[in-house]
mmCIF file of C-alpha atoms and ligand atoms in Angstrom:
data_model
loop_
_atom_site.group_PDB
_atom_site.id
_atom_site.type_symbol
_atom_site.label_atom_id
_atom_site.label_comp_id
_atom_site.label_asym_id
_atom_site.label_seq_id
_atom_site.Cartn_x
_atom_site.Cartn_y
_atom_site.Cartn_z
ATOM 1 C CA UNK L 1 2.251 6.616 6.929
ATOM 2 C CA UNK L 2 3.642 8.057 3.650
ATOM 3 C CA UNK L 3 4.364 5.328 0.958
ATOM 4 C CA UNK L 4 8.173 4.753 0.465
ATOM 5 C CA UNK L 5 7.670 2.033 -2.520
ATOM 6 C CA UNK L 6 4.582 1.609 -4.655
ATOM 7 C CA UNK L 7 4.562 -1.418 -6.840
ATOM 8 C CA UNK L 8 1.436 -0.716 -9.020
ATOM 9 C CA UNK L 9 -0.185 -3.258 -11.399
ATOM 10 C CA UNK L 10 3.019 -4.967 -12.147
ATOM 11 C CA UNK L 11 3.321 -7.959 -14.478
ATOM 12 C CA UNK L 12 6.651 -9.690 -14.880
ATOM 13 C CA UNK L 13 7.977 -13.175 -15.665
ATOM 14 C CA UNK L 14 10.638 -15.396 -17.128
ATOM 15 C CA UNK L 15 10.152 -16.182 -21.016
ATOM 16 C CA UNK L 16 6.666 -17.369 -21.433
ATOM 17 C CA UNK L 17 6.118 -17.887 -17.663
ATOM 18 C CA UNK L 18 3.903 -15.015 -16.009
ATOM 19 C CA UNK L 19 5.260 -14.978 -12.767
ATOM 20 C CA UNK L 20 3.447 -11.840 -11.548
ATOM 21 C CA UNK L 21 0.317 -10.649 -12.930
ATOM 22 C CA UNK L 22 -0.897 -7.158 -11.983
ATOM 23 C CA UNK L 23 0.379 -7.080 -8.566
ATOM 24 C CA UNK L 24 -0.062 -4.118 -6.584
ATOM 25 C CA UNK L 25 1.596 -3.456 -3.168
ATOM 26 C CA UNK L 26 2.628 -0.495 -1.069
ATOM 27 C CA UNK L 27 5.391 -0.157 1.407
ATOM 28 C CA UNK L 28 5.041 2.462 3.985
ATOM 29 C CA UNK L 29 8.192 4.682 4.962
ATOM 30 C CA UNK L 30 9.573 3.763 8.238
ATOM 31 C CA UNK L 31 7.488 0.357 8.413
ATOM 32 C CA UNK L 32 7.765 -3.516 8.132
ATOM 33 C CA UNK L 33 5.887 -4.860 5.264
ATOM 34 C CA UNK L 34 5.756 -8.694 4.934
ATOM 35 C CA UNK L 35 5.038 -10.513 1.804
ATOM 36 C CA UNK L 36 4.010 -14.093 2.284
ATOM 37 C CA UNK L 37 2.819 -17.027 0.288
ATOM 38 C CA UNK L 38 3.696 -20.496 -0.747
ATOM 39 C CA UNK L 39 6.818 -21.853 -2.727
ATOM 40 C CA UNK L 40 6.463 -20.415 -6.339
ATOM 41 C CA UNK L 41 3.954 -17.892 -5.491
ATOM 42 C CA UNK L 42 6.112 -15.126 -6.846
ATOM 43 C CA UNK L 43 7.530 -13.452 -3.680
ATOM 44 C CA UNK L 44 11.189 -13.424 -4.995
ATOM 45 C CA UNK L 45 10.036 -12.161 -8.260
ATOM 46 C CA UNK L 46 8.542 -9.126 -6.760
ATOM 47 C CA UNK L 47 11.913 -8.259 -5.059
ATOM 48 C CA UNK L 48 13.873 -8.986 -8.014
ATOM 49 C CA UNK L 49 11.599 -6.759 -10.123
ATOM 50 C CA UNK L 50 11.913 -3.953 -7.438
ATOM 51 C CA UNK L 51 15.832 -4.281 -8.093
ATOM 52 C CA UNK L 52 15.859 -4.195 -11.683
ATOM 53 C CA UNK L 53 16.970 -7.846 -11.943
ATOM 54 C CA UNK L 54 13.682 -8.787 -13.593
ATOM 55 C CA UNK L 55 11.757 -6.477 -15.977
ATOM 56 C CA UNK L 56 8.497 -5.139 -15.365
ATOM 57 C CA UNK L 57 6.283 -6.026 -18.367
ATOM 58 C CA UNK L 58 3.396 -3.874 -17.084
ATOM 59 C CA UNK L 59 2.773 -1.391 -14.436
ATOM 60 C CA UNK L 60 4.810 1.074 -12.476
ATOM 61 C CA UNK L 61 7.299 1.013 -9.645
ATOM 62 C CA UNK L 62 7.860 4.317 -7.709
ATOM 63 C CA UNK L 63 10.433 4.582 -4.795
ATOM 64 C CA UNK L 64 10.070 7.804 -2.917
ATOM 65 C CA UNK L 65 7.660 9.090 -5.901
ATOM 66 C CA UNK L 66 10.303 8.338 -8.587
ATOM 67 C CA UNK L 67 9.796 5.757 -11.345
ATOM 68 C CA UNK L 68 12.452 3.253 -10.900
ATOM 69 C CA UNK L 69 11.202 0.273 -13.223
ATOM 70 C CA UNK L 70 13.510 -0.020 -16.176
ATOM 71 C CA UNK L 71 16.514 1.059 -13.991
ATOM 72 C CA UNK L 72 19.633 -0.953 -13.900
ATOM 73 C CA UNK L 73 19.855 -2.535 -10.575
ATOM 74 C CA UNK L 74 23.264 -0.759 -9.694
ATOM 75 C CA UNK L 75 21.308 2.373 -9.993
ATOM 76 C CA UNK L 76 18.316 1.039 -7.989
ATOM 77 C CA UNK L 77 20.885 0.226 -5.317
ATOM 78 C CA UNK L 78 22.312 3.985 -5.360
ATOM 79 C CA UNK L 79 18.751 5.212 -4.827
ATOM 80 C CA UNK L 80 18.712 3.373 -1.376
ATOM 81 C CA UNK L 81 17.364 0.020 -1.787
ATOM 82 C CA UNK L 82 19.391 -3.034 -0.913
ATOM 83 C CA UNK L 83 18.522 -6.664 -1.086
ATOM 84 C CA UNK L 84 19.470 -9.594 0.815
ATOM 85 C CA UNK L 85 18.781 -12.558 -1.500
ATOM 86 C CA UNK L 86 17.427 -15.903 -0.510
ATOM 87 C CA UNK L 87 20.082 -18.379 0.339
ATOM 88 C CA UNK L 88 22.760 -16.342 -1.373
ATOM 89 C CA UNK L 89 26.128 -17.199 0.156
ATOM 90 C CA UNK L 90 28.704 -14.424 1.640
ATOM 91 C CA UNK L 91 31.854 -14.763 -0.082
ATOM 92 C CA UNK L 92 33.638 -17.598 1.633
ATOM 93 C CA UNK L 93 37.136 -16.890 0.886
ATOM 94 C CA UNK L 94 37.202 -13.364 2.159
ATOM 95 C CA UNK L 95 37.051 -12.154 5.691
ATOM 96 C CA UNK L 96 34.157 -10.780 7.541
ATOM 97 C CA UNK L 97 35.595 -7.433 7.161
ATOM 98 C CA UNK L 98 36.090 -7.714 3.502
ATOM 99 C CA UNK L 99 32.492 -8.862 3.022
ATOM 100 C CA UNK L 100 31.212 -5.803 4.963
ATOM 101 C CA UNK L 101 33.526 -3.420 2.958
ATOM 102 C CA UNK L 102 32.221 -4.959 -0.154
ATOM 103 C CA UNK L 103 28.517 -3.833 0.861
ATOM 104 C CA UNK L 104 29.954 -0.251 0.752
ATOM 105 C CA UNK L 105 31.479 -0.271 -2.587
ATOM 106 C CA UNK L 106 29.529 2.554 -3.882
ATOM 107 C CA UNK L 107 30.511 4.776 -0.989
ATOM 108 C CA UNK L 108 33.707 6.607 -0.812
ATOM 109 C CA UNK L 109 33.870 8.096 2.645
ATOM 110 C CA UNK L 110 36.189 6.121 4.595
ATOM 111 C CA UNK L 111 35.050 7.643 8.018
ATOM 112 C CA UNK L 112 31.566 6.949 7.449
ATOM 113 C CA UNK L 113 32.088 3.420 6.301
ATOM 114 C CA UNK L 114 34.312 2.846 9.252
ATOM 115 C CA UNK L 115 31.648 4.203 11.721
ATOM 116 C CA UNK L 116 29.067 1.947 10.119
ATOM 117 C CA UNK L 117 31.218 -1.185 10.613
ATOM 118 C CA UNK L 118 31.214 -0.315 14.088
ATOM 119 C CA UNK L 119 27.521 -0.043 14.177
ATOM 120 C CA UNK L 120 27.083 -3.228 12.470
ATOM 121 C CA UNK L 121 29.201 -5.107 15.034
ATOM 122 C CA UNK L 122 26.937 -3.565 17.631
ATOM 123 C CA UNK L 123 23.972 -4.963 16.054
ATOM 124 C CA UNK L 124 25.652 -8.414 15.348
ATOM 125 C CA UNK L 125 28.531 -8.807 17.847
ATOM 126 C CA UNK L 126 29.269 -12.151 16.309
ATOM 127 C CA UNK L 127 30.716 -10.228 13.520
ATOM 128 C CA UNK L 128 33.326 -8.484 15.606
ATOM 129 C CA UNK L 129 34.193 -11.672 17.163
ATOM 130 C CA UNK L 130 34.984 -13.260 13.594
ATOM 131 C CA UNK L 131 35.997 -9.927 12.161
ATOM 132 C CA UNK L 132 39.357 -11.274 10.230
ATOM 133 C CA UNK L 133 37.934 -14.960 9.751
ATOM 134 C CA UNK L 134 36.965 -16.120 6.469
ATOM 135 C CA UNK L 135 33.277 -15.660 6.147
ATOM 136 C CA UNK L 136 33.260 -19.370 4.926
ATOM 137 C CA UNK L 137 33.895 -20.441 8.547
ATOM 138 C CA UNK L 138 30.809 -18.878 9.898
ATOM 139 C CA UNK L 139 27.682 -20.972 10.766
ATOM 140 C CA UNK L 140 24.549 -20.677 8.756
ATOM 141 C CA UNK L 141 22.986 -18.106 11.179
ATOM 142 C CA UNK L 142 26.164 -16.127 11.395
ATOM 143 C CA UNK L 143 26.500 -15.876 7.525
ATOM 144 C CA UNK L 144 22.830 -14.842 7.391
ATOM 145 C CA UNK L 145 23.684 -11.874 9.786
ATOM 146 C CA UNK L 146 26.831 -11.106 7.762
ATOM 147 C CA UNK L 147 24.393 -10.963 4.674
ATOM 148 C CA UNK L 148 22.092 -8.541 6.327
ATOM 149 C CA UNK L 149 25.125 -6.227 7.648
ATOM 150 C CA UNK L 150 26.624 -6.148 4.066
ATOM 151 C CA UNK L 151 23.405 -5.121 2.635
ATOM 152 C CA UNK L 152 23.165 -2.335 5.388
ATOM 153 C CA UNK L 153 26.601 -1.315 4.820
ATOM 154 C CA UNK L 154 25.016 0.465 1.310
ATOM 155 C CA UNK L 155 23.140 2.704 3.851
ATOM 156 C CA UNK L 156 19.775 1.760 2.080
ATOM 157 C CA UNK L 157 16.383 3.393 3.009
ATOM 158 C CA UNK L 158 14.514 0.286 2.049
ATOM 159 C CA UNK L 159 15.925 -3.248 2.824
ATOM 160 C CA UNK L 160 14.573 -6.150 0.950
ATOM 161 C CA UNK L 161 15.005 -9.426 2.833
ATOM 162 C CA UNK L 162 14.229 -12.689 1.263
ATOM 163 C CA UNK L 163 13.578 -15.493 3.719
ATOM 164 C CA UNK L 164 15.798 -14.412 6.413
ATOM 165 C CA UNK L 165 14.517 -17.587 8.504
ATOM 166 C CA UNK L 166 15.509 -20.252 5.943
ATOM 167 C CA UNK L 167 17.661 -22.885 7.100
ATOM 168 C CA UNK L 168 17.975 -21.432 10.815
ATOM 169 C CA UNK L 169 17.137 -22.841 14.160
ATOM 170 C CA UNK L 170 14.030 -21.636 15.772
ATOM 171 C CA UNK L 171 16.426 -19.902 18.242
ATOM 172 C CA UNK L 172 18.495 -17.917 15.711
ATOM 173 C CA UNK L 173 15.088 -17.011 13.769
ATOM 174 C CA UNK L 174 14.157 -15.371 16.854
ATOM 175 C CA UNK L 175 17.568 -13.692 17.142
ATOM 176 C CA UNK L 176 17.714 -12.492 13.567
ATOM 177 C CA UNK L 177 14.078 -11.038 13.830
ATOM 178 C CA UNK L 178 14.751 -9.381 16.972
ATOM 179 C CA UNK L 179 17.817 -7.614 15.486
ATOM 180 C CA UNK L 180 15.735 -6.674 12.506
ATOM 181 C CA UNK L 181 13.238 -5.025 14.723
ATOM 182 C CA UNK L 182 15.952 -3.180 16.487
ATOM 183 C CA UNK L 183 17.499 -1.762 13.238
ATOM 184 C CA UNK L 184 13.998 -1.028 12.012
ATOM 185 C CA UNK L 185 13.544 1.137 15.134
ATOM 186 C CA UNK L 186 16.775 2.601 15.893
ATOM 187 C CA UNK L 187 18.119 3.231 12.217
ATOM 188 C CA UNK L 188 14.503 4.183 10.950
ATOM 189 C CA UNK L 189 14.770 1.552 8.537
ATOM 190 C CA UNK L 190 11.905 0.543 5.986
ATOM 191 C CA UNK L 191 11.951 -2.993 5.525
ATOM 192 C CA UNK L 192 9.894 -5.303 2.956
ATOM 193 C CA UNK L 193 10.380 -9.288 4.132
ATOM 194 C CA UNK L 194 9.582 -12.282 2.211
ATOM 195 C CA UNK L 195 8.867 -15.080 4.638
ATOM 196 C CA UNK L 196 7.411 -18.666 4.313
ATOM 197 C CA UNK L 197 7.359 -18.589 8.101
ATOM 198 C CA UNK L 198 4.281 -16.365 8.251
ATOM 199 C CA UNK L 199 3.834 -16.519 12.145
ATOM 200 C CA UNK L 200 7.268 -14.612 12.623
ATOM 201 C CA UNK L 201 6.641 -12.297 9.790
ATOM 202 C CA UNK L 202 3.385 -11.276 11.379
ATOM 203 C CA UNK L 203 4.737 -10.791 14.729
ATOM 204 C CA UNK L 204 6.988 -7.894 13.267
ATOM 205 C CA UNK L 205 5.222 -6.335 10.399
ATOM 206 C CA UNK L 206 2.592 -3.802 10.420
ATOM 207 C CA UNK L 207 1.111 -4.742 7.093
ATOM 208 C CA UNK L 208 1.176 -7.986 5.068
ATOM 209 C CA UNK L 209 0.534 -9.173 1.538
ATOM 210 C CA UNK L 210 -0.197 -12.849 0.742
ATOM 211 C CA UNK L 211 0.920 -13.846 -2.916
ATOM 212 C CA UNK L 212 -0.758 -16.752 -4.802
ATOM 213 C CA UNK L 213 0.106 -17.951 -8.132
ATOM 214 C CA UNK L 214 1.499 -14.523 -9.055
ATOM 215 C CA UNK L 215 -1.572 -12.635 -7.745
ATOM 216 C CA UNK L 216 -2.308 -10.637 -4.304
ATOM 217 C CA UNK L 217 -4.604 -13.146 -2.475
ATOM 218 C CA UNK L 218 -5.158 -11.183 0.691
ATOM 219 C CA UNK L 219 -3.654 -8.265 2.370
ATOM 220 C CA UNK L 220 -4.058 -6.284 5.468
ATOM 221 C CA UNK L 221 -2.827 -5.933 9.106
ATOM 222 C CA UNK L 222 -1.540 -8.951 10.803
ATOM 223 C CA UNK L 223 -4.598 -8.791 13.260
ATOM 224 C CA UNK L 224 -7.122 -8.397 10.344
ATOM 225 C CA UNK L 225 -5.575 -11.330 8.260
ATOM 226 C CA UNK L 226 -5.310 -13.694 11.482
ATOM 227 C CA UNK L 227 -8.891 -12.783 12.424
ATOM 228 C CA UNK L 228 -9.936 -13.902 8.868
ATOM 229 C CA UNK L 229 -10.698 -17.546 9.273
ATOM 230 C CA UNK L 230 -10.463 -18.460 5.483
ATOM 231 C CA UNK L 231 -7.202 -16.511 5.070
ATOM 232 C CA UNK L 232 -5.691 -17.937 8.385
ATOM 233 C CA UNK L 233 -6.318 -21.522 7.474
ATOM 234 C CA UNK L 234 -5.634 -21.258 3.687
ATOM 235 C CA UNK L 235 -2.400 -19.253 3.875
ATOM 236 C CA UNK L 236 -1.305 -18.866 7.519
ATOM 237 C CA UNK L 237 -1.304 -22.317 8.745
ATOM 238 C CA UNK L 238 -3.520 -21.379 11.413
HETATM 239 P P1 ATP H 1 10.086 -19.357 -3.240
HETATM 240 O O1 ATP H 1 10.046 -19.243 -2.090
HETATM 241 O O2 ATP H 1 10.398 -21.005 -3.861
HETATM 242 O O3 ATP H 1 11.548 -18.721 -3.802
HETATM 243 P P2 ATP H 1 8.545 -17.375 -4.542
HETATM 244 O O4 ATP H 1 7.202 -17.180 -4.075
HETATM 245 O O5 ATP H 1 9.656 -16.485 -4.312
HETATM 246 O O6 ATP H 1 9.199 -19.087 -4.157
HETATM 247 P P3 ATP H 1 9.385 -17.044 -7.372
HETATM 248 O O7 ATP H 1 10.825 -17.607 -7.102
HETATM 249 O O8 ATP H 1 9.162 -15.598 -7.314
HETATM 250 O O9 ATP H 1 8.241 -17.599 -6.067
HETATM 251 O O10 ATP H 1 8.834 -17.863 -8.442
HETATM 252 C C1 ATP H 1 7.454 -17.458 -9.181
HETATM 253 C C2 ATP H 1 7.320 -18.348 -10.248
HETATM 254 O O11 ATP H 1 8.383 -17.982 -11.448
HETATM 255 C C3 ATP H 1 7.403 -19.806 -10.177
HETATM 256 O O12 ATP H 1 6.641 -20.379 -11.118
HETATM 257 C C4 ATP H 1 8.754 -20.104 -10.773
HETATM 258 O O13 ATP H 1 9.013 -21.578 -11.184
HETATM 259 C C5 ATP H 1 9.209 -19.172 -11.855
HETATM 260 N N1 ATP H 1 10.495 -18.791 -11.823
HETATM 261 C C6 ATP H 1 11.318 -18.127 -10.796
HETATM 262 N N2 ATP H 1 12.389 -17.809 -11.369
HETATM 263 C C7 ATP H 1 12.501 -18.453 -12.677
HETATM 264 C C8 ATP H 1 13.674 -18.401 -13.514
HETATM 265 N N3 ATP H 1 14.763 -17.808 -13.381
HETATM 266 N N4 ATP H 1 13.184 -18.937 -14.916
HETATM 267 C C9 ATP H 1 12.044 -19.280 -15.081
HETATM 268 N N5 ATP H 1 11.101 -19.456 -14.133
HETATM 269 C C10 ATP H 1 11.231 -18.779 -13.010
#
């Protein structure tokens, strides 16, 4: 598969903390790539560096062949990358509809936006049911769905998802991941998913990277990683 995003030898951090040291990873076009690892391993920092929220101190990031490191985050979004940040809340005092429209703020074709809202309500029927309600009245799982739908309203080619399973019941985790797989298949969406729940991430991904202390500790297909006893017991809780 062709490479959509290349993250090559990237170092990044916060003040004197080096959160990533020479991390390299590749996201295949049209695929689902998982980024696994314990708390503090640097997963969120990878996503924030891709989005231009944290500066790369070293290395190169390319999207569709073009350098994107050093670009402002608005510019990165306009090139086709959207992020669903971890635990980030919806706008409570705005309706579901208004939250969805916010996701499309960089677009100006009303027809296309209206059509995409319909598409999102198809994938996430609960959003149609709650369309005029304040987003703050949604449950945690419903808010996670709204966040994903809102990010998709920007029509990204690459969606970065940070811990979509966080705080959800097992049933909801299953539902959210089933919808992610449908979106990937039917909308030809490329995904990079950060997860602490390695089992669910490896079910849907075609390739995974495991980060430890800001470095790539292992990478491979889910089958390869699970078959490697050392990797499986150290990082996958198997
Ligand atoms: P988590 O699942 O807890 O989000 P993570 O793998 O996503 O973990 P990061 O959030 O990327 O890890 O954090 C990597 C390292 O950078 C950690 O040591 C963390 O303490 C540090 N760090 C993250 N954000 C900041 C910040 N804003 N200021 C200072 N240090 C930070």
